[in-house]
mmCIF file of C-alpha atoms in Angstrom:
data_model
loop_
_atom_site.group_PDB
_atom_site.id
_atom_site.type_symbol
_atom_site.label_atom_id
_atom_site.label_comp_id
_atom_site.label_asym_id
_atom_site.label_seq_id
_atom_site.Cartn_x
_atom_site.Cartn_y
_atom_site.Cartn_z
ATOM 1 C CA MET A 51 163.618 251.952 163.634
ATOM 2 C CA ARG A 52 162.486 251.690 160.038
ATOM 3 C CA LEU A 53 164.907 250.568 157.353
ATOM 4 C CA ASN A 54 164.847 251.476 153.695
ATOM 5 C CA ASN A 55 166.721 250.278 150.648
ATOM 6 C CA SER A 56 169.475 252.854 150.988
ATOM 7 C CA MET A 57 170.345 251.439 154.411
ATOM 8 C CA VAL A 58 170.769 247.869 153.164
ATOM 9 C CA PRO A 59 174.438 247.109 152.371
ATOM 10 C CA PRO A 60 175.418 245.353 149.135
ATOM 11 C CA GLN A 61 175.090 241.593 149.481
ATOM 12 C CA LEU A 62 177.797 239.249 148.236
ATOM 13 C CA ASP A 63 177.163 235.606 147.487
ATOM 14 C CA ALA A 64 179.589 232.693 147.891
ATOM 15 C CA MET A 65 181.313 233.624 144.618
ATOM 16 C CA GLY A 66 181.740 237.270 145.646
ATOM 17 C CA ARG A 67 179.100 238.666 143.299
ATOM 18 C CA SER A 68 177.216 241.818 144.251
ATOM 19 C CA ASN A 69 173.496 242.600 143.969
ATOM 20 C CA SER A 70 173.924 244.176 140.539
ATOM 21 C CA GLN A 71 175.849 241.161 139.230
ATOM 22 C CA LEU A 72 173.253 238.803 140.650
ATOM 23 C CA SER A 73 170.445 240.822 139.078
ATOM 24 C CA ARG A 74 172.052 240.606 135.635
ATOM 25 C CA ALA A 75 172.378 236.836 136.108
ATOM 26 C CA GLY A 76 168.659 236.512 136.816
ATOM 27 C CA TYR A 77 168.733 236.372 140.611
ATOM 28 C CA PRO A 78 166.092 238.231 142.660
ATOM 29 C CA PRO A 79 166.368 241.971 143.442
ATOM 30 C CA PRO A 80 166.802 242.970 147.123
ATOM 31 C CA LEU A 81 163.701 243.246 149.292
ATOM 32 C CA THR A 82 162.389 246.612 150.396
ATOM 33 C CA LEU A 83 162.431 246.520 154.183
ATOM 34 C CA GLU A 84 159.960 249.403 154.553
ATOM 35 C CA ASN A 85 157.201 248.116 156.863
ATOM 36 C CA SER A 86 158.824 244.656 156.594
ATOM 37 C CA VAL A 87 156.811 243.831 153.451
ATOM 38 C CA ALA A 88 158.344 242.158 150.402
ATOM 39 C CA ASN A 89 158.883 244.324 147.340
ATOM 40 C CA PRO A 90 156.308 243.510 144.598
ATOM 41 C CA ASP A 91 159.215 243.155 142.166
ATOM 42 C CA GLN A 92 160.677 240.482 144.426
ATOM 43 C CA GLU A 93 157.353 238.679 144.592
ATOM 44 C CA ALA A 94 156.972 238.884 140.802
ATOM 45 C CA TRP A 95 160.448 237.411 140.387
ATOM 46 C CA ARG A 96 159.562 234.572 142.738
ATOM 47 C CA ARG A 97 156.491 233.635 140.737
ATOM 48 C CA SER A 98 158.336 233.700 137.400
ATOM 49 C CA ASN A 99 161.596 232.089 138.547
ATOM 50 C CA PRO A 100 162.068 228.873 136.520
ATOM 51 C CA PHE A 101 163.931 227.206 139.404
ATOM 52 C CA ASP A 102 160.988 227.689 141.779
ATOM 53 C CA LYS A 103 157.969 226.929 139.637
ATOM 54 C CA HIS A 104 158.462 223.145 139.722
ATOM 55 C CA TYR A 105 158.501 223.012 143.514
ATOM 56 C CA VAL A 106 156.276 223.699 146.472
ATOM 57 C CA GLY A 107 157.673 223.877 150.005
ATOM 58 C CA ARG A 108 156.080 222.273 153.051
ATOM 59 C CA GLY A 109 156.416 223.278 156.677
ATOM 60 C CA ALA A 110 157.992 226.244 158.390
ATOM 61 C CA GLY A 111 161.343 227.727 157.496
ATOM 62 C CA ALA A 112 163.093 230.653 155.854
ATOM 63 C CA ILE A 113 164.746 230.887 152.482
ATOM 64 C CA GLY A 114 168.474 231.502 152.553
ATOM 65 C CA PRO A 115 171.877 230.097 151.704
ATOM 66 C CA TYR A 116 172.262 228.481 155.136
ATOM 67 C CA ASP A 117 168.748 227.011 155.310
ATOM 68 C CA ARG A 118 168.157 223.818 153.337
ATOM 69 C CA SER A 119 164.812 222.873 154.893
ATOM 70 C CA PRO A 120 161.938 222.394 154.191
ATOM 71 C CA ASN A 121 162.298 219.640 151.644
ATOM 72 C CA PRO A 122 160.591 220.215 148.284
ATOM 73 C CA GLN A 123 157.693 217.962 147.481
ATOM 74 C CA TYR A 124 156.426 217.131 144.035
ATOM 75 C CA ARG A 125 153.079 216.447 142.442
ATOM 76 C CA THR A 126 152.501 212.767 141.916
ATOM 77 C CA ASP A 127 151.357 213.289 138.332
ATOM 78 C CA GLY A 128 154.745 214.742 137.379
ATOM 79 C CA ALA A 129 153.354 218.132 136.334
ATOM 80 C CA PRO A 130 155.019 221.338 137.586
ATOM 81 C CA GLN A 131 153.272 222.964 140.499
ATOM 82 C CA GLU A 132 153.448 226.665 141.293
ATOM 83 C CA ALA A 133 154.390 227.652 144.828
ATOM 84 C CA PRO A 134 151.327 229.101 146.580
ATOM 85 C CA ALA A 135 150.955 232.814 147.094
ATOM 86 C CA GLY A 136 151.371 234.078 150.638
ATOM 87 C CA ASN A 137 152.053 237.085 152.834
ATOM 88 C CA TYR A 138 155.789 237.330 153.292
ATOM 89 C CA ARG A 139 157.853 239.303 155.758
ATOM 90 C CA VAL A 140 161.569 239.565 156.428
ATOM 91 C CA ALA A 141 162.655 237.007 159.001
ATOM 92 C CA SER A 142 163.847 239.133 161.907
ATOM 93 C CA ASN A 143 166.040 236.384 163.352
ATOM 94 C CA ASN A 144 167.932 235.579 160.154
ATOM 95 C CA PHE A 145 171.223 237.368 159.652
ATOM 96 C CA GLU A 146 173.933 237.269 157.020
ATOM 97 C CA PRO A 147 177.548 238.142 157.968
ATOM 98 C CA ARG A 148 179.536 240.840 156.233
ATOM 99 C CA TYR A 149 181.723 239.587 153.406
ATOM 100 C CA GLY A 150 184.717 237.760 154.894
ATOM 101 C CA GLN A 151 183.165 237.666 158.369
ATOM 102 C CA SER A 152 182.368 234.575 160.405
ATOM 103 C CA PRO A 153 178.667 233.632 160.546
ATOM 104 C CA TYR A 154 179.073 233.674 164.334
ATOM 105 C CA ALA A 155 180.657 237.108 164.567
ATOM 106 C CA GLY A 156 178.049 238.538 166.936
ATOM 107 C CA ASN A 157 175.250 241.105 166.683
ATOM 108 C CA ASN A 158 177.036 243.519 164.339
ATOM 109 C CA GLN A 159 175.802 241.624 161.276
ATOM 110 C CA TYR A 160 173.541 242.925 158.575
ATOM 111 C CA GLU A 161 170.071 241.548 158.139
ATOM 112 C CA ASN A 162 169.941 239.616 154.883
ATOM 113 C CA PRO A 163 167.169 241.042 152.659
ATOM 114 C CA TYR A 164 167.050 237.836 150.609
ATOM 115 C CA ARG A 165 165.781 235.725 153.491
ATOM 116 C CA ARG A 166 162.008 235.507 154.024
ATOM 117 C CA THR A 167 159.543 233.476 155.990
ATOM 118 C CA SER A 168 155.972 232.820 154.912
ATOM 119 C CA LEU A 169 153.096 233.512 157.259
ATOM 120 C CA ASP A 170 151.238 230.518 155.852
ATOM 121 C CA GLN A 171 153.508 228.225 153.829
ATOM 122 C CA SER A 172 157.216 228.572 153.070
ATOM 123 C CA LEU A 173 159.008 228.208 149.760
ATOM 124 C CA PRO A 174 161.890 225.770 149.234
ATOM 125 C CA PRO A 175 165.411 227.083 149.706
ATOM 126 C CA ALA A 176 167.576 228.041 146.743
ATOM 127 C CA ASP A 177 170.146 225.294 146.276
ATOM 128 C CA ARG A 178 173.798 226.238 146.154
ATOM 129 C CA TYR A 179 175.309 225.426 142.800
ATOM 130 C CA PRO A 180 178.784 223.916 142.582
ATOM 131 C CA ARG A 181 181.553 226.367 141.782
ATOM 132 C CA VAL A 182 182.500 226.234 138.099
ATOM 133 C CA GLU A 183 186.055 226.926 136.984
ATOM 134 C CA ASN A 184 187.534 228.046 133.665
ATOM 135 C CA SER A 185 184.635 230.216 132.469
ATOM 136 C CA GLY A 186 181.945 227.609 132.150
ATOM 137 C CA THR A 187 183.871 224.350 131.708
ATOM 138 C CA VAL A 188 181.923 221.682 133.577
ATOM 139 C CA PHE A 189 183.676 219.162 135.816
ATOM 140 C CA ARG A 190 182.039 216.302 137.672
ATOM 141 C CA SER A 191 182.900 214.005 140.571
ATOM 142 C CA SER A 192 182.205 210.444 141.697
ATOM 143 C CA SER A 193 179.497 211.625 144.076
ATOM 144 C CA ASP A 194 177.481 212.844 141.074
ATOM 145 C CA ARG A 195 176.649 209.204 140.355
ATOM 146 C CA ASN A 196 174.159 209.396 143.222
ATOM 147 C CA SER A 197 171.911 211.504 141.007
ATOM 148 C CA PHE A 198 171.642 208.983 138.169
ATOM 149 C CA TYR A 199 173.201 205.531 138.656
ATOM 150 C CA ALA A 200 170.985 202.444 138.527
ATOM 151 C CA PRO A 201 172.340 198.992 137.504
ATOM 152 C CA GLN A 202 170.513 196.829 135.006
ATOM 153 C CA ASN A 203 168.284 194.104 136.437
ATOM 154 C CA ASP A 204 168.495 191.673 133.523
ATOM 155 C CA GLY A 205 170.946 190.595 130.840
ATOM 156 C CA ASN A 206 169.344 192.435 127.918
ATOM 157 C CA SER A 207 168.797 196.050 128.921
ATOM 158 C CA CYS A 208 172.163 197.798 129.224
ATOM 159 C CA SER A 209 171.043 200.241 126.510
ATOM 160 C CA ALA A 210 167.746 200.988 128.251
ATOM 161 C CA PHE A 211 169.441 201.582 131.613
ATOM 162 C CA SER A 212 172.084 203.822 130.010
ATOM 163 C CA MET A 213 169.288 205.916 128.499
ATOM 164 C CA ALA A 214 167.483 205.938 131.853
ATOM 165 C CA MET A 215 170.633 207.309 133.503
ATOM 166 C CA MET A 216 170.708 210.204 131.043
ATOM 167 C CA CYS A 217 167.051 210.848 131.865
ATOM 168 C CA SER A 218 167.827 210.866 135.599
ATOM 169 C CA ASP A 219 170.758 213.252 135.132
ATOM 170 C CA TRP A 220 168.737 215.764 133.098
ATOM 171 C CA SER A 221 165.121 215.364 134.208
ATOM 172 C CA THR A 222 164.624 213.940 137.708
ATOM 173 C CA GLY A 223 167.940 214.234 139.560
ATOM 174 C CA ARG A 224 167.606 210.739 141.055
ATOM 175 C CA PRO A 225 168.119 207.127 139.878
ATOM 176 C CA ALA A 226 165.299 205.547 137.881
ATOM 177 C CA SER A 227 162.599 203.644 139.737
ATOM 178 C CA ASN A 228 161.526 200.144 138.721
ATOM 179 C CA ALA A 229 158.544 201.568 136.860
ATOM 180 C CA GLU A 230 160.721 204.081 135.028
ATOM 181 C CA SER A 231 163.237 201.371 134.140
ATOM 182 C CA SER A 232 160.437 199.244 132.686
ATOM 183 C CA ARG A 233 159.295 202.193 130.604
ATOM 184 C CA TRP A 234 162.803 202.615 129.192
ATOM 185 C CA LYS A 235 162.898 198.921 128.304
ATOM 186 C CA GLN A 236 159.731 199.451 126.297
ATOM 187 C CA ILE A 237 161.180 202.524 124.569
ATOM 188 C CA ALA A 238 164.414 200.698 123.731
ATOM 189 C CA GLY A 239 162.606 197.489 122.769
ATOM 190 C CA THR A 240 164.766 195.297 124.998
ATOM 191 C CA ILE A 241 162.061 193.141 126.567
ATOM 192 C CA GLY A 242 163.223 189.589 125.917
ATOM 193 C CA HIS A 243 166.282 190.436 123.815
ATOM 194 C CA GLY A 244 169.144 192.911 123.519
ATOM 195 C CA TYR A 245 169.085 196.300 121.814
ATOM 196 C CA ARG A 246 168.986 196.179 118.021
ATOM 197 C CA GLY A 247 169.108 199.870 117.194
ATOM 198 C CA THR A 248 171.675 202.093 115.496
ATOM 199 C CA LEU A 249 173.171 205.251 116.987
ATOM 200 C CA ASP A 250 170.485 207.275 115.214
ATOM 201 C CA GLN A 251 167.850 205.102 116.851
ATOM 202 C CA VAL A 252 169.526 205.617 120.233
ATOM 203 C CA ALA A 253 169.179 209.375 119.699
ATOM 204 C CA SER A 254 165.528 208.959 118.708
ATOM 205 C CA ASN A 255 164.796 206.815 121.771
ATOM 206 C CA LEU A 256 166.449 209.374 124.046
ATOM 207 C CA ARG A 257 164.361 212.218 122.618
ATOM 208 C CA GLN A 258 161.237 210.090 122.958
ATOM 209 C CA GLY A 259 161.837 209.490 126.650
ATOM 210 C CA ILE A 260 163.358 212.837 127.696
ATOM 211 C CA PRO A 261 161.303 215.973 126.900
ATOM 212 C CA ASP A 262 163.226 218.868 125.298
ATOM 213 C CA LEU A 263 166.424 216.834 124.952
ATOM 214 C CA HIS A 264 168.917 217.830 122.257
ATOM 215 C CA THR A 265 171.024 215.043 120.755
ATOM 216 C CA LYS A 266 174.035 214.809 118.461
ATOM 217 C CA VAL A 267 175.177 211.538 116.888
ATOM 218 C CA TYR A 268 178.892 210.769 116.446
ATOM 219 C CA ASN A 269 179.259 207.768 114.119
ATOM 220 C CA TYR A 270 182.834 206.897 113.108
ATOM 221 C CA GLY A 271 182.152 203.489 111.570
ATOM 222 C CA MET A 272 182.503 200.133 113.269
ATOM 223 C CA GLY A 273 185.949 199.649 114.810
ATOM 224 C CA ARG A 274 187.117 203.191 113.999
ATOM 225 C CA VAL A 275 186.668 204.930 117.344
ATOM 226 C CA GLY A 276 190.001 206.521 118.253
ATOM 227 C CA PRO A 277 191.663 209.810 119.291
ATOM 228 C CA GLN A 278 189.321 211.951 117.167
ATOM 229 C CA ALA A 279 186.320 210.414 118.885
ATOM 230 C CA MET A 280 187.837 211.168 122.293
ATOM 231 C CA GLN A 281 188.435 214.794 121.277
ATOM 232 C CA ASP A 282 184.810 215.102 120.186
ATOM 233 C CA LEU A 283 183.617 213.462 123.399
ATOM 234 C CA ASN A 284 185.784 215.737 125.556
ATOM 235 C CA ARG A 285 184.409 218.812 123.792
ATOM 236 C CA GLU A 286 180.844 217.729 124.497
ATOM 237 C CA LEU A 287 181.564 216.904 128.144
ATOM 238 C CA ALA A 288 183.354 220.222 128.709
ATOM 239 C CA GLN A 289 180.124 221.994 127.737
ATOM 240 C CA GLY A 290 178.235 220.020 130.365
ATOM 241 C CA HIS A 291 176.685 217.602 127.871
ATOM 242 C CA THR A 292 176.571 213.857 128.563
ATOM 243 C CA ALA A 293 176.572 210.775 126.327
ATOM 244 C CA VAL A 294 175.385 207.222 125.768
ATOM 245 C CA ALA A 295 178.204 205.204 124.188
ATOM 246 C CA LYS A 296 178.576 201.832 122.521
ATOM 247 C CA VAL A 297 181.398 199.784 124.064
ATOM 248 C CA ILE A 298 182.658 196.242 124.501
ATOM 249 C CA ASN A 299 181.903 194.977 127.997
ATOM 250 C CA PRO A 300 185.280 194.220 129.646
ATOM 251 C CA HIS A 301 183.542 191.729 131.942
ATOM 252 C CA THR A 302 181.835 189.618 129.260
ATOM 253 C CA GLY A 303 183.445 190.636 125.961
ATOM 254 C CA ASN A 304 179.980 191.297 124.506
ATOM 255 C CA PRO A 305 178.580 194.482 122.902
ATOM 256 C CA HIS A 306 177.464 196.834 125.648
ATOM 257 C CA TYR A 307 176.196 200.361 126.369
ATOM 258 C CA ILE A 308 177.297 202.799 129.063
ATOM 259 C CA TYR A 309 176.390 206.306 130.184
ATOM 260 C CA ILE A 310 179.204 208.893 130.218
ATOM 261 C CA ALA A 311 178.346 211.662 132.684
ATOM 262 C CA GLY A 312 181.430 213.877 132.410
ATOM 263 C CA ARG A 313 185.060 214.367 133.367
ATOM 264 C CA THR A 314 186.834 215.209 136.600
ATOM 265 C CA GLN A 315 189.320 218.052 136.933
ATOM 266 C CA ASN A 316 192.036 215.386 136.585
ATOM 267 C CA GLY A 317 190.714 214.409 133.156
ATOM 268 C CA GLU A 318 189.208 211.066 134.191
ATOM 269 C CA TYR A 319 185.712 209.994 133.176
ATOM 270 C CA ILE A 320 182.617 209.551 135.342
ATOM 271 C CA ILE A 321 180.549 206.757 133.830
ATOM 272 C CA GLY A 322 177.409 204.842 134.623
ATOM 273 C CA ASP A 323 178.017 201.222 133.667
ATOM 274 C CA PRO A 324 174.773 199.224 133.907
ATOM 275 C CA ASP A 325 176.852 196.075 134.554
ATOM 276 C CA ARG A 326 177.709 196.468 138.233
ATOM 277 C CA LYS A 327 180.358 193.719 137.972
ATOM 278 C CA ASN A 328 182.639 196.136 136.112
ATOM 279 C CA PRO A 329 184.804 198.238 138.497
ATOM 280 C CA HIS A 330 183.523 201.548 137.158
ATOM 281 C CA HIS A 331 182.154 203.130 140.324
ATOM 282 C CA GLN A 332 185.338 205.229 140.387
ATOM 283 C CA PRO A 333 186.545 207.536 137.570
ATOM 284 C CA ILE A 334 188.355 205.749 134.742
ATOM 285 C CA SER A 335 191.176 206.883 132.471
ATOM 286 C CA GLY A 336 190.753 208.027 128.899
ATOM 287 C CA GLN A 337 192.897 205.120 127.739
ATOM 288 C CA ARG A 338 190.563 202.580 129.349
ATOM 289 C CA LEU A 339 187.467 204.281 127.966
ATOM 290 C CA MET A 340 188.882 204.457 124.439
ATOM 291 C CA SER A 341 189.837 200.773 124.580
ATOM 292 C CA MET A 342 186.231 199.937 125.483
ATOM 293 C CA MET A 343 184.830 202.118 122.684
ATOM 294 C CA SER A 344 187.392 201.330 119.966
ATOM 295 C CA ARG A 345 185.663 198.238 118.538
ATOM 296 C CA ARG A 346 182.245 199.915 118.310
ATOM 297 C CA ASP A 347 181.080 202.855 116.176
ATOM 298 C CA GLY A 348 180.519 205.897 118.414
ATOM 299 C CA PHE A 349 178.257 207.678 120.879
ATOM 300 C CA VAL A 350 175.266 210.012 121.190
ATOM 301 C CA ALA A 351 175.658 213.287 123.103
ATOM 302 C CA GLY A 352 172.641 214.762 124.878
ATOM 303 C CA TRP A 353 171.703 217.887 126.828
ATOM 304 C CA LYS A 354 168.736 220.048 127.841
ATOM 305 C CA ASP A 355 168.432 223.837 127.809
ATOM 306 C CA SER A 356 165.093 223.845 129.646
ATOM 307 C CA MET A 357 164.729 223.614 133.417
ATOM 308 C CA SER A 358 163.595 220.441 135.174
ATOM 309 C CA MET A 359 163.476 218.894 138.639
ATOM 310 C CA ALA A 360 167.103 217.856 138.115
ATOM 311 C CA SER A 361 168.075 221.533 137.820
ATOM 312 C CA ARG A 362 167.601 221.767 141.591
ATOM 313 C CA ALA A 363 169.430 218.502 142.385
ATOM 314 C CA PRO A 364 173.047 219.227 143.429
ATOM 315 C CA GLY A 365 175.518 217.214 141.364
ATOM 316 C CA SER A 366 173.157 216.419 138.498
ATOM 317 C CA ALA A 367 174.069 217.230 134.909
ATOM 318 C CA ALA A 368 171.182 219.703 134.682
ATOM 319 C CA ASN A 369 172.337 221.503 137.839
ATOM 320 C CA ARG A 370 175.958 221.806 136.756
ATOM 321 C CA TYR A 371 174.996 222.770 133.198
ATOM 322 C CA ALA A 372 172.729 225.574 134.430
ATOM 323 C CA MET A 373 175.398 227.004 136.708
ATOM 324 C CA ALA A 374 178.054 226.818 133.994
ATOM 325 C CA ARG A 375 175.819 228.761 131.619
ATOM 326 C CA TYR A 376 175.067 231.482 134.162
ATOM 327 C CA THR A 377 178.725 231.754 135.152
ATOM 328 C CA GLY A 378 179.736 232.005 131.505
ATOM 329 C CA GLU A 379 177.140 234.741 130.909
ATOM 330 C CA ASP A 380 178.474 236.705 133.897
ATOM 331 C CA ASP A 381 182.032 236.452 132.563
ATOM 332 C CA GLN A 382 180.878 237.552 129.118
ATOM 333 C CA ARG A 383 179.125 240.632 130.541
ATOM 334 C CA ALA A 384 182.209 241.487 132.595
ATOM 335 C CA ARG A 385 184.342 241.533 129.444
ATOM 336 C CA VAL A 386 181.951 243.835 127.549
#
């Protein structure tokens, strides 16, 4: 029996959004099942989708919300690589349950028109984004540290490693390698001695090492970081932005730099402290963070609007920021 578009029921994603809502948010249109050949509009979307163009899938598999293999592979030169063209058909053995129905409900399920298999080489699956509450406010968790945290490997480079963590969170979605850490030491000028730059120079170094990064400097004067600074920091973090901050190291009492990745729903702060001897692998309170920052002069907020490899890394700043923006746009359209 042949199927056509009129026979395909509306699809709902994990957030309960229909095809029309997904289309307005930039997600692909449904496939035409006539002759089991992908709609040209769907194929055109695939080739222009900014989340796909940095990845190429390897091995067999079908795209869908329950299929996380194959793993994406990257070009070694760091340049984006388009997924190869191929002849695609609907995967006849892939089914999506009706909304509210168990995935194991039996044979009375609808075939999911979003799931495809390639006859030659498959594309990577679309990652599930974390659910965002409060119309775009971004929250983070301790597990997000897996996408950026790398401790310093000498006594001079806390600033360089803090900058490298921001790069990981927005560009690569993984902790910096030894080679990348060495590059950040060169950018920060911390080979053989500590960082000697101002907050403006921190912002300049970040933009030098992270393509398309936006920065904003918050300088309150030395020893004047207080409640106003925390309000400004909270506003930046709520938007999904992150920060490199000057602090006093509670372990040594010396000037120090840390990476501030965001806040939890309980209002605590997720930080990347290059000094692994500080007990900051768990969220810390605002009072503790302000006490660390109070004797220094401020922080530099940073964020990226463009897509990167980190946009596909669950838990990264780029991933959460992208989802918050799309969710906020959906809410805005719903109110119009």
